Short mmCIF file of C-alpha atoms in Angstrom, two decimals:
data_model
loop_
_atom_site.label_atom_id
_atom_site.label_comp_id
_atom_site.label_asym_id
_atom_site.label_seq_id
_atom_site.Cartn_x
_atom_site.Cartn_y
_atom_site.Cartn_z
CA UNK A 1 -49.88 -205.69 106.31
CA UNK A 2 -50.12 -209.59 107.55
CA UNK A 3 -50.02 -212.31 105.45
CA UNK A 4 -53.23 -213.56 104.25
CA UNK A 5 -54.56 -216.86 102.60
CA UNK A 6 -54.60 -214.63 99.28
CA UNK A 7 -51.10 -214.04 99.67
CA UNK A 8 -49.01 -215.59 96.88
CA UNK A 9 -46.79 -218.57 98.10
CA UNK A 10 -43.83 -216.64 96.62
CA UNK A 11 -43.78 -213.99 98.23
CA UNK A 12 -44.31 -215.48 101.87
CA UNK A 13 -41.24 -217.15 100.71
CA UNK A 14 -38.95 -214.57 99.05
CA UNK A 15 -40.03 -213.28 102.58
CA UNK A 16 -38.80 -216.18 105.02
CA UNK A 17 -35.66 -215.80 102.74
CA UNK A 18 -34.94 -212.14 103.32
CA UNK A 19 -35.25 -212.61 106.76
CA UNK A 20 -32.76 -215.36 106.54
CA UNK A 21 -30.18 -213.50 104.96
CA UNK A 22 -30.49 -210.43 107.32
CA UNK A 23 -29.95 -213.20 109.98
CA UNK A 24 -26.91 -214.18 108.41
CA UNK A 25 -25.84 -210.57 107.85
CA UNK A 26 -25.94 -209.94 111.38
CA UNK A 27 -23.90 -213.14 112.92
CA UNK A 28 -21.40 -211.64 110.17
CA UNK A 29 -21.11 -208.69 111.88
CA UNK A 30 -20.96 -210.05 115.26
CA UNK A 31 -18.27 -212.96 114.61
CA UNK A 32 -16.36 -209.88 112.31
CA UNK A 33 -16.21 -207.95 115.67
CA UNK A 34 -15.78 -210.71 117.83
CA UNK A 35 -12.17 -210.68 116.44
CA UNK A 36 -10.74 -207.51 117.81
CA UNK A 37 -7.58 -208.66 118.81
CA UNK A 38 -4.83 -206.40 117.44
CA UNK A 39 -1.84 -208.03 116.20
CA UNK A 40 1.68 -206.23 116.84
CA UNK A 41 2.53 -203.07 114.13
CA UNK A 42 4.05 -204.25 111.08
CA UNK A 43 4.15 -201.31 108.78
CA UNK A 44 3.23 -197.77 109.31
CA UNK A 45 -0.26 -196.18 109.25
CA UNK A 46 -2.20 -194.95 105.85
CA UNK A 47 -2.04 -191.57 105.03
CA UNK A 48 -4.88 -189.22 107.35
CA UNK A 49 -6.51 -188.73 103.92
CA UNK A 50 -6.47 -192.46 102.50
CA UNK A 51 -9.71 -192.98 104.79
CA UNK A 52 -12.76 -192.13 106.11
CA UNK A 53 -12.68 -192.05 110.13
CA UNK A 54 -16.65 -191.97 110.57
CA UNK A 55 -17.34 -194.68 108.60
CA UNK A 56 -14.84 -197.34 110.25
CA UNK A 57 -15.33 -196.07 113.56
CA UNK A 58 -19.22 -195.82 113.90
CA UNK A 59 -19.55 -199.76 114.42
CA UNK A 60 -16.86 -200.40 117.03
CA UNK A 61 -18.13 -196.87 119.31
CA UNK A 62 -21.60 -197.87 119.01
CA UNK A 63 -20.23 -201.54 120.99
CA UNK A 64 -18.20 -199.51 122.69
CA UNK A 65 -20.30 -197.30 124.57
CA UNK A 66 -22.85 -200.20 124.94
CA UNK A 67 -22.73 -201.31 128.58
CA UNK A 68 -24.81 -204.49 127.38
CA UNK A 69 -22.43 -205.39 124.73
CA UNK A 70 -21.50 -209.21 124.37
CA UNK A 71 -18.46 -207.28 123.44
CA UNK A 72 -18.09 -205.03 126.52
CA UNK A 73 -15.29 -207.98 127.89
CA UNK A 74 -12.85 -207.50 124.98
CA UNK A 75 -12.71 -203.57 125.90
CA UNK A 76 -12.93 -203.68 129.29
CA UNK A 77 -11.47 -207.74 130.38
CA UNK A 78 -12.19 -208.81 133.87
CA UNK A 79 -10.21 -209.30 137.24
CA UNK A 80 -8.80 -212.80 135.94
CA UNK A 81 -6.34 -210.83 133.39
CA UNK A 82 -5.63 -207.76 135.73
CA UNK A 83 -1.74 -206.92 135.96
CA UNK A 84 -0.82 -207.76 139.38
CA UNK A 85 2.23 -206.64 140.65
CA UNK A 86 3.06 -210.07 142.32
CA UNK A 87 3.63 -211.65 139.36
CA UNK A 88 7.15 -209.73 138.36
CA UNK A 89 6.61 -209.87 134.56
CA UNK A 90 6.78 -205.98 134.51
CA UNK A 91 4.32 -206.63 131.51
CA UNK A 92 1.68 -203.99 130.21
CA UNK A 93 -1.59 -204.81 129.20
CA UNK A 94 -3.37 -201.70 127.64
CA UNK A 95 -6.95 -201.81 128.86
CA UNK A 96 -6.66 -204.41 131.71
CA UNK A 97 -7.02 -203.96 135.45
CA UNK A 98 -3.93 -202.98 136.85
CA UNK A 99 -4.03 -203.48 140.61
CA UNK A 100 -1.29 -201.90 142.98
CA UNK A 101 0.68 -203.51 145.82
CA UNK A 102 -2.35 -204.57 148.00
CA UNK A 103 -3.90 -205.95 144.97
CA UNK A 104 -6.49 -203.17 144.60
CA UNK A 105 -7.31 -201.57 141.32
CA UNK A 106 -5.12 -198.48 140.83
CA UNK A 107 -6.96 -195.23 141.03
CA UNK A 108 -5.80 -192.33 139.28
CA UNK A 109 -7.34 -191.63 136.32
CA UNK A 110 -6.70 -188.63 133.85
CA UNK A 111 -3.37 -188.89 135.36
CA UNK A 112 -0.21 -187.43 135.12
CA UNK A 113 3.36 -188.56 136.58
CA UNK A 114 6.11 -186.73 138.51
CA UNK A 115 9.82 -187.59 138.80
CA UNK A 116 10.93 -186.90 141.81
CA UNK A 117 14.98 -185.85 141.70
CA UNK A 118 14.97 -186.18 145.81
CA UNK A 119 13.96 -189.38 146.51
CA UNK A 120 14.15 -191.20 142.76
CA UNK A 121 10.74 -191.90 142.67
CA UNK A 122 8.00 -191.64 140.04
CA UNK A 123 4.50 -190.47 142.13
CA UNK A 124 1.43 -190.97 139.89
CA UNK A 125 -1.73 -188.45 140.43
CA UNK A 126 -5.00 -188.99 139.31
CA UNK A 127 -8.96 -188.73 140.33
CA UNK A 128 -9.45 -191.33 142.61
CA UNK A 129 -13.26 -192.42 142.05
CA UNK A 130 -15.48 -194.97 143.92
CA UNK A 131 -19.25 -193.23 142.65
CA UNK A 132 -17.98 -189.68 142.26
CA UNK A 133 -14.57 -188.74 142.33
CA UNK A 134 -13.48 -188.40 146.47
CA UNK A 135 -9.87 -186.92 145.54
CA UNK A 136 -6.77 -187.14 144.27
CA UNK A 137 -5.08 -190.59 144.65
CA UNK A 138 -1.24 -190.66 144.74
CA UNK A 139 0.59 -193.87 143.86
CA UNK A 140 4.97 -194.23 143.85
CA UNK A 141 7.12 -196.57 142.17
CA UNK A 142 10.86 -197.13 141.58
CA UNK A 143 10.10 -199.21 138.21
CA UNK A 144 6.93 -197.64 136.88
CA UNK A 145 5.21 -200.71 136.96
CA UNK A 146 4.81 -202.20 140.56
CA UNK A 147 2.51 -198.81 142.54
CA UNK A 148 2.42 -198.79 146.25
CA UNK A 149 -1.08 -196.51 147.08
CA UNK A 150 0.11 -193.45 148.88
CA UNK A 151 -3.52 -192.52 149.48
CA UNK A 152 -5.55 -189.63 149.06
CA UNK A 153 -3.75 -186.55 148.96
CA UNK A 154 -6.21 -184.41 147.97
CA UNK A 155 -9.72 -184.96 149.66
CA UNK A 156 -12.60 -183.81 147.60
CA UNK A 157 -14.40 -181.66 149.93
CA UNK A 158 -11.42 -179.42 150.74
CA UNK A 159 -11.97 -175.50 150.78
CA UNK A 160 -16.09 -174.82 150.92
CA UNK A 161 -17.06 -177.87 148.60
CA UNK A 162 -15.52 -176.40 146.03
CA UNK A 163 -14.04 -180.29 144.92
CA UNK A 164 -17.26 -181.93 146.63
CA UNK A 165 -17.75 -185.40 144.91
CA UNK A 166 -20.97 -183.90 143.90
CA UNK A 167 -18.76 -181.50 141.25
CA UNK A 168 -16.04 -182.23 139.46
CA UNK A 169 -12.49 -182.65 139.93
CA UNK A 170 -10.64 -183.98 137.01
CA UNK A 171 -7.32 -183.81 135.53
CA UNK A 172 -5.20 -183.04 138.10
CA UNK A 173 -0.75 -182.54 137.55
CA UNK A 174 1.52 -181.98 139.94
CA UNK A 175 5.13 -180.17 139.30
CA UNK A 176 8.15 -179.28 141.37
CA UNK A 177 8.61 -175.73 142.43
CA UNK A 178 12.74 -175.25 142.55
CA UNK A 179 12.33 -171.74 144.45
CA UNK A 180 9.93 -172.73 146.70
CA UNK A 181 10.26 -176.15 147.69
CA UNK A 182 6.82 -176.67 146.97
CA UNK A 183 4.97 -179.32 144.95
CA UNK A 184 2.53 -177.61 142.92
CA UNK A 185 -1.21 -179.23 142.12
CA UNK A 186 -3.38 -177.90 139.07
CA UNK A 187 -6.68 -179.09 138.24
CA UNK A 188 -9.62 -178.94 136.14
CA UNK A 189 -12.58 -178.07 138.94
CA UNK A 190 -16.13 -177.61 138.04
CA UNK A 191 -19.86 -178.23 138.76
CA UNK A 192 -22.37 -181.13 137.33
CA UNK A 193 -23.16 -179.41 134.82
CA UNK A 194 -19.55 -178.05 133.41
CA UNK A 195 -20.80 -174.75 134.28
CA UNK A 196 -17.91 -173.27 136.71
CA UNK A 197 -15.09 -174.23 133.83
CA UNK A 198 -12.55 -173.26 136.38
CA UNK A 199 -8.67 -174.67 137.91
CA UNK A 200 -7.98 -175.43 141.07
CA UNK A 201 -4.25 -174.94 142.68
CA UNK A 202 -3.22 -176.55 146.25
CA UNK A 203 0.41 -177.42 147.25
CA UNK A 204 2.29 -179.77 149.75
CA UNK A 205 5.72 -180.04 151.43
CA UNK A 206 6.07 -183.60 150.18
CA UNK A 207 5.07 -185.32 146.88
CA UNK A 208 2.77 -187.55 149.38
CA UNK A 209 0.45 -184.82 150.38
CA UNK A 210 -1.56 -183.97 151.79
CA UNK A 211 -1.57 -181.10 149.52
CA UNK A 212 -3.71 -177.53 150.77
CA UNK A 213 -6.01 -176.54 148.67
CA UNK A 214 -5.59 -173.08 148.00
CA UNK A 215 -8.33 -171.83 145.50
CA UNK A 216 -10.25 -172.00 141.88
CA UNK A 217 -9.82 -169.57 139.11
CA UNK A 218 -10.44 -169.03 135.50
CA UNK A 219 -7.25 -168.36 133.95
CA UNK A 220 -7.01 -165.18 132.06
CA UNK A 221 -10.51 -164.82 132.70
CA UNK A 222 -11.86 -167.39 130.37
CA UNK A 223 -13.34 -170.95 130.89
CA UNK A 224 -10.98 -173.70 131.17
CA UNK A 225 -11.89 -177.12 131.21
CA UNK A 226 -9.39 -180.11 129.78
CA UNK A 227 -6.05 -178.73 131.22
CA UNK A 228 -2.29 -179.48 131.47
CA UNK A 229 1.03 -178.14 132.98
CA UNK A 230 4.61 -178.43 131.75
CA UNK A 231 7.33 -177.72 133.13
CA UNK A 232 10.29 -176.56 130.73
CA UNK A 233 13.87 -177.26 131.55
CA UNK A 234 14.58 -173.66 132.53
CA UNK A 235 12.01 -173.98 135.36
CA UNK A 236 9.19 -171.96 133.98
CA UNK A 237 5.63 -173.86 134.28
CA UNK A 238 2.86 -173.46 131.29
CA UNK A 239 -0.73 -174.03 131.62
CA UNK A 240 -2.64 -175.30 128.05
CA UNK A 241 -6.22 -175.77 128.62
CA UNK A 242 -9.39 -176.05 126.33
CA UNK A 243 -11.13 -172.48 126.63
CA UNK A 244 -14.41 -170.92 124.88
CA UNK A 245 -16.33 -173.87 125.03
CA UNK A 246 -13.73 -175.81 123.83
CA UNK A 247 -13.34 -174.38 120.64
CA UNK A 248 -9.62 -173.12 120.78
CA UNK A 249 -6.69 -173.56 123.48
CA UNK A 250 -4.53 -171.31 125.52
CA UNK A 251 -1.01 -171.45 126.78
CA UNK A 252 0.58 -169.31 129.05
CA UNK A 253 3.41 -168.78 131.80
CA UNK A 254 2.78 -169.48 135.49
CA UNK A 255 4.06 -167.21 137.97
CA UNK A 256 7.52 -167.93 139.30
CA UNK A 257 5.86 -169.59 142.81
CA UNK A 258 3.62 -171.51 140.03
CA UNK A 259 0.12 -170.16 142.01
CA UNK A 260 -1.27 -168.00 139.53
CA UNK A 261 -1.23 -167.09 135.50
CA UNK A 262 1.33 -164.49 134.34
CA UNK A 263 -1.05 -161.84 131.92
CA UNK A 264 0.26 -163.22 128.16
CA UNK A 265 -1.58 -166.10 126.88
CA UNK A 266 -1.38 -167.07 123.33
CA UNK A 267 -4.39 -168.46 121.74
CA UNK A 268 -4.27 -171.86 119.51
CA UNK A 269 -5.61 -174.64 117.33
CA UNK A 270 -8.61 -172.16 116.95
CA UNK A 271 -12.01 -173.81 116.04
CA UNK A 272 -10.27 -177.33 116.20
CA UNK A 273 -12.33 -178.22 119.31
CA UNK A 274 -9.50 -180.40 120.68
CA UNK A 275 -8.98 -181.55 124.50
CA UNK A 276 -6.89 -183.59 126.64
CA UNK A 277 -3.39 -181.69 125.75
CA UNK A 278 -0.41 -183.99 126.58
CA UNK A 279 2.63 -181.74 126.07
CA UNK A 280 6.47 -183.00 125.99
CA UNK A 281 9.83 -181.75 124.81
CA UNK A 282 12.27 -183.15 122.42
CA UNK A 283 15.50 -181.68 121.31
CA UNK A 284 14.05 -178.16 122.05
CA UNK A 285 10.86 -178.89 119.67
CA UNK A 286 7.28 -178.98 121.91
CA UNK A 287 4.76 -181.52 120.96
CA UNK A 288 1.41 -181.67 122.20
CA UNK A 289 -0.77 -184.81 121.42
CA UNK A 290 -5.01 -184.00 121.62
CA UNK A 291 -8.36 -185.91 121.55
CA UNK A 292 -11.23 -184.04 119.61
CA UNK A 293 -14.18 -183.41 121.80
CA UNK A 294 -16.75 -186.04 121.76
CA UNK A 295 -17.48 -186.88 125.16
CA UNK A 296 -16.70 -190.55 126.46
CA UNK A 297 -16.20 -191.69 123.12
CA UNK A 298 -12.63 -192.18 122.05
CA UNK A 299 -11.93 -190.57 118.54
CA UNK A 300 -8.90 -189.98 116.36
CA UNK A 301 -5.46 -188.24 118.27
CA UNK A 302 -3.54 -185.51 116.79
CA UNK A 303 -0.22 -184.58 117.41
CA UNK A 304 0.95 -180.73 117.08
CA UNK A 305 4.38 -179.30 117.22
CA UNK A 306 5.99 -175.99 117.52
CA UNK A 307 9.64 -174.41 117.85
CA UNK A 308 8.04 -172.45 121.04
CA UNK A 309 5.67 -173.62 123.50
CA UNK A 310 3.56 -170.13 123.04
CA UNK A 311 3.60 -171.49 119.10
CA UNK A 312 2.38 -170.88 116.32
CA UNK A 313 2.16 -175.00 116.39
CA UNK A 314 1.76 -177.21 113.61
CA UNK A 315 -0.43 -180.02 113.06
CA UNK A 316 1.64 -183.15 112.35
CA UNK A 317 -0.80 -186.11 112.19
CA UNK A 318 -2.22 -189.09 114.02
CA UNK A 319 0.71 -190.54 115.86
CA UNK A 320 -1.30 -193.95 116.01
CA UNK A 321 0.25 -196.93 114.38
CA UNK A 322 -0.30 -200.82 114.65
CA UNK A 323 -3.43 -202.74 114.96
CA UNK A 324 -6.63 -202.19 112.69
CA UNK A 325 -7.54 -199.28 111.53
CA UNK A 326 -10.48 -198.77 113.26
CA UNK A 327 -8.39 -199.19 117.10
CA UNK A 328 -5.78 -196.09 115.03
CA UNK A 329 -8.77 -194.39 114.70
CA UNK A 330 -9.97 -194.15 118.20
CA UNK A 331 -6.24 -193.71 119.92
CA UNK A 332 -6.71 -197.69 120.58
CA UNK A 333 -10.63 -196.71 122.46
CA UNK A 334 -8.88 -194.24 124.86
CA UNK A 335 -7.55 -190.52 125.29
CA UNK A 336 -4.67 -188.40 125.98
CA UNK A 337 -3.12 -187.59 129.32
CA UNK A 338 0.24 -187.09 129.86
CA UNK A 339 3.59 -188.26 127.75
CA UNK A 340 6.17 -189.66 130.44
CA UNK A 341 10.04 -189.39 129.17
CA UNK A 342 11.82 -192.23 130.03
CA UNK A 343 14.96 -191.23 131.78
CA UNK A 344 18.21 -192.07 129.87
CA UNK A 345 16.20 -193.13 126.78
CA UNK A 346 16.60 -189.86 124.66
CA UNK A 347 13.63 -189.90 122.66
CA UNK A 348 11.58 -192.25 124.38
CA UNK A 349 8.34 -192.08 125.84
CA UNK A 350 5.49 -193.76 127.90
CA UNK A 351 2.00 -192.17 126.48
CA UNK A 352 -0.72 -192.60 128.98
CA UNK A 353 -4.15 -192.36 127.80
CA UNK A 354 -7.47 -193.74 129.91
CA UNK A 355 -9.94 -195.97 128.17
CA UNK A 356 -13.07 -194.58 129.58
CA UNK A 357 -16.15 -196.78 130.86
CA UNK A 358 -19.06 -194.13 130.37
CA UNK A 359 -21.39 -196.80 132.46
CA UNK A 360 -18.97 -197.06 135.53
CA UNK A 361 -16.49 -194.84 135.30
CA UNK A 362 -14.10 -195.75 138.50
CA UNK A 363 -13.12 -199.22 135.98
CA UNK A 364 -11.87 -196.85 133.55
CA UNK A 365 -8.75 -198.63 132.03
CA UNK A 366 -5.13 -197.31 131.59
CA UNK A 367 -3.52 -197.64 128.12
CA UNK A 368 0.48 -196.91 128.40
CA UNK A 369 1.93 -197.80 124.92
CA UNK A 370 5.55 -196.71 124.10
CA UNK A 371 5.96 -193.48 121.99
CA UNK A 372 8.92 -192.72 120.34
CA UNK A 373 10.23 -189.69 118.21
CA UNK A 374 12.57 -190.16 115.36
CA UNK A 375 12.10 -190.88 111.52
CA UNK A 376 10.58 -189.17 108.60
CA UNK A 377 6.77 -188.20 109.06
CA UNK A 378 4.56 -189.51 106.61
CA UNK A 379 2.23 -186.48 106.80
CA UNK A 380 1.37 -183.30 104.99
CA UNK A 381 1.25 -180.12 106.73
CA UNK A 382 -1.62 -177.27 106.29
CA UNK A 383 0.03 -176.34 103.01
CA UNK A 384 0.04 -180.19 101.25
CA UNK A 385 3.95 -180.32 101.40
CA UNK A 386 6.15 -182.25 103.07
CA UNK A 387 6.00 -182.26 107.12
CA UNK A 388 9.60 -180.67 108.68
CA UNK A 389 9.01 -182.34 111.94
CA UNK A 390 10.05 -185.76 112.69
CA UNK A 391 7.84 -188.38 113.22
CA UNK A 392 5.87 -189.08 116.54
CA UNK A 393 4.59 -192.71 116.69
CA UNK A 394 2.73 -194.46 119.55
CA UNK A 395 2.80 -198.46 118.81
CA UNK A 396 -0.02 -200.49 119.72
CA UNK A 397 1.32 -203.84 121.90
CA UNK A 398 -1.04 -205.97 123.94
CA UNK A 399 1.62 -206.83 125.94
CA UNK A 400 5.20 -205.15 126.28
CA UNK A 401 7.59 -203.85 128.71
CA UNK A 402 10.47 -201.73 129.23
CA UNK A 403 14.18 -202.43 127.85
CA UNK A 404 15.57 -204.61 130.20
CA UNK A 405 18.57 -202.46 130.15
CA UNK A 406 16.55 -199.59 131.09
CA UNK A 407 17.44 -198.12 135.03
CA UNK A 408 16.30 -195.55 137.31
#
């Protein structure tokens, strides 16, 4: 109801002043969030069950996902801060544009890195996206910072539009084939609509491409969608994806030419709903780092270990630490893709993670952050007692670089 001239004077007041003080209420919240900057760890994360992830994380994914957001430059910063290789400060910026030796921005998203022992080179893969994704980009580097663009070694309309830009192509990892000579692509393919919930295999002569696609499966028979290969040091290849609608995940063996599934499959972290598996070996112990499912949104990671890579595994904890707890709680607004060991660093890691823009997807952002694996863990296991696994810990940085000492 309106105000009238029978209306009280006190209450058209008491009025004017609760509208004041919701005013003031929200420029609190804005200048609060305004200051996002993280500052550099200095002690180690709360305990998982010290807090309450939905209510810190609800305000910063609601700015987040809002392409309008006067805060949209603090997640996503413009060209003026991008990491150009020119410059030769071998710094990185988590969540800036990094641009590769033409100064264009590097695309290869849900990524994954190969080392290759021939010509001492990393080569990066990802989906390379302009409106759709067109392929799979390749990018090399001797220092894992500067990237000269290889190209597209993987076109997206390869093999009856099964990878048509139209569909999807996402996720794909390459590996080395010792028998064969072959480098070895796996990816997630599938329609608009996540329908299909298939891989797709092609291989090359060189780690340049262009790799032949060769088909699309669904491994064991069931839906796969988020999806990963390792390669153990004895040479046999693993495939972990997100099956059954994402409720559970599978591992198994790959053939010995690394084109097919062997029959066993173990099923794991059943009715977890996690994605985006990052596996990586330490000291004969697997870990696998995973995202829960919640679309674009970035949400709380979880690391998992196991004495075998067919498991059982063991939940471990958020390997987050640094910055507020709200960044901790959304794996510092990105998720998982591959954990890069840094040659002649035992126990030292690159995580890679993308920071995805749901409005304009080809300016997703790259977080790298150093990972490391050493230390007690500060969590509980399923049981309430004391983890046995050591400590996995990714440290937030908004700027850092490799040891100097470290060498190809």
């Amino acid at each position: 109801m309106a105000d009238g001239p029978q209306t009280p004077a006190r209450y058209r007041w008491s009025r004017v002043a609760m509208v004041g003080l919701l005013l003031m209420l929200q420029l609190y919240f804005v200048a609060s969030h305004r200051n996002v900057h993280v500052p550099q760890p200095s002690g180690p994360p709360p305990l998982r069950h010290k807090h309450s992830p939905q209510a810190a994380i609800k305000p910063l994914i609601d700015e987040f996902l809002d392409e309008n957001s006067p805060l949209r430059h603090l997640f996503f910063p413009d060209i003026k801060s991008a990491i150009h290789p020119a410059n030769g400060s071998h710094y990185y910026r988590p969540g800036h544009i990094w641009l590769d030796t033409q100064g264009n921005p590097i695309q290869a998203h849900g990524g994954g890195v190969l080392y290759d022992e021939t010509s001492h080179t990393y080569y990066w893969y990802g989906e390379y996206r302009q409106v759709g994704v067109i392929g799979v980009g390749c990018y090399s580097s001797k220092d894992l910072w500067t990237w000269l663009n290889q190209g597209i070694v993987l076109s997206a309309q390869q093999i009856n539009n099964e990878t048509h830009k139209s569909n999807m192509l996402e996720r794909p990892k390459v590996i080395y084939n010792d028998k064969t000579g072959k480098y070895v692509m796996w990816m997630h393919v599938d329609d608009v609509h996540y329908r299909k919930a298939a891989v797709g295999i092609a291989i090359s002569d060189r780690p340049t491409g262009p790799f032949q696609y060769l088909c699309s499966k669904r491994p064991h028979g069931f839906d796969s969608r988020d999806m990963t290969i390792f390669k153990d040091d004895n040479g046999v290849a693993y495939i972990i994806y997100s099956s059954k609608m994402n409720t559970e995940l599978h591992i198994g063996p790959l053939t010995e030419d690394y084109l097919d599934v062997q029959p066993n499959m173990r099923r794991t972290l059943v009715g977890q709903r996690r994605e985006a598996p990052a596996v990586f070996k330490y000291q004969g112990t697997y870990y696998m780092i995973t995202s829960a499912c919640t679309g674009w949104a970035p949400n709380e990671a979880k690391v998992d270990a196991a004495e075998s890579i067919m498991g059982p595994w063991e939940t471990i904890g958020d390997p987050c630490i640094g910055g507020k707890e709200m960044f901790r709680l959304t794996t510092f607004l990105s998720q998982s893709t591959f954990v890069l060991p840094l040659l002649g660093l035992p126990g030292s890691y690159i995580f890679m993670a993308d920071r995805w823009n749901p409005a304009e997807l080809n300016d997703s952002r790259y977080v790298w952050l150093p990972l490391a694996i050493g230390g007690r863990s500060l969590e509980s296991n399923s049981s309430g007692s004391q983890s046995p696994w050591p400590r996995v810990s990714i440290h937030w940085h908004k700027k850092w670089r490799l040891p100097l000492s470290w060498r190809l």
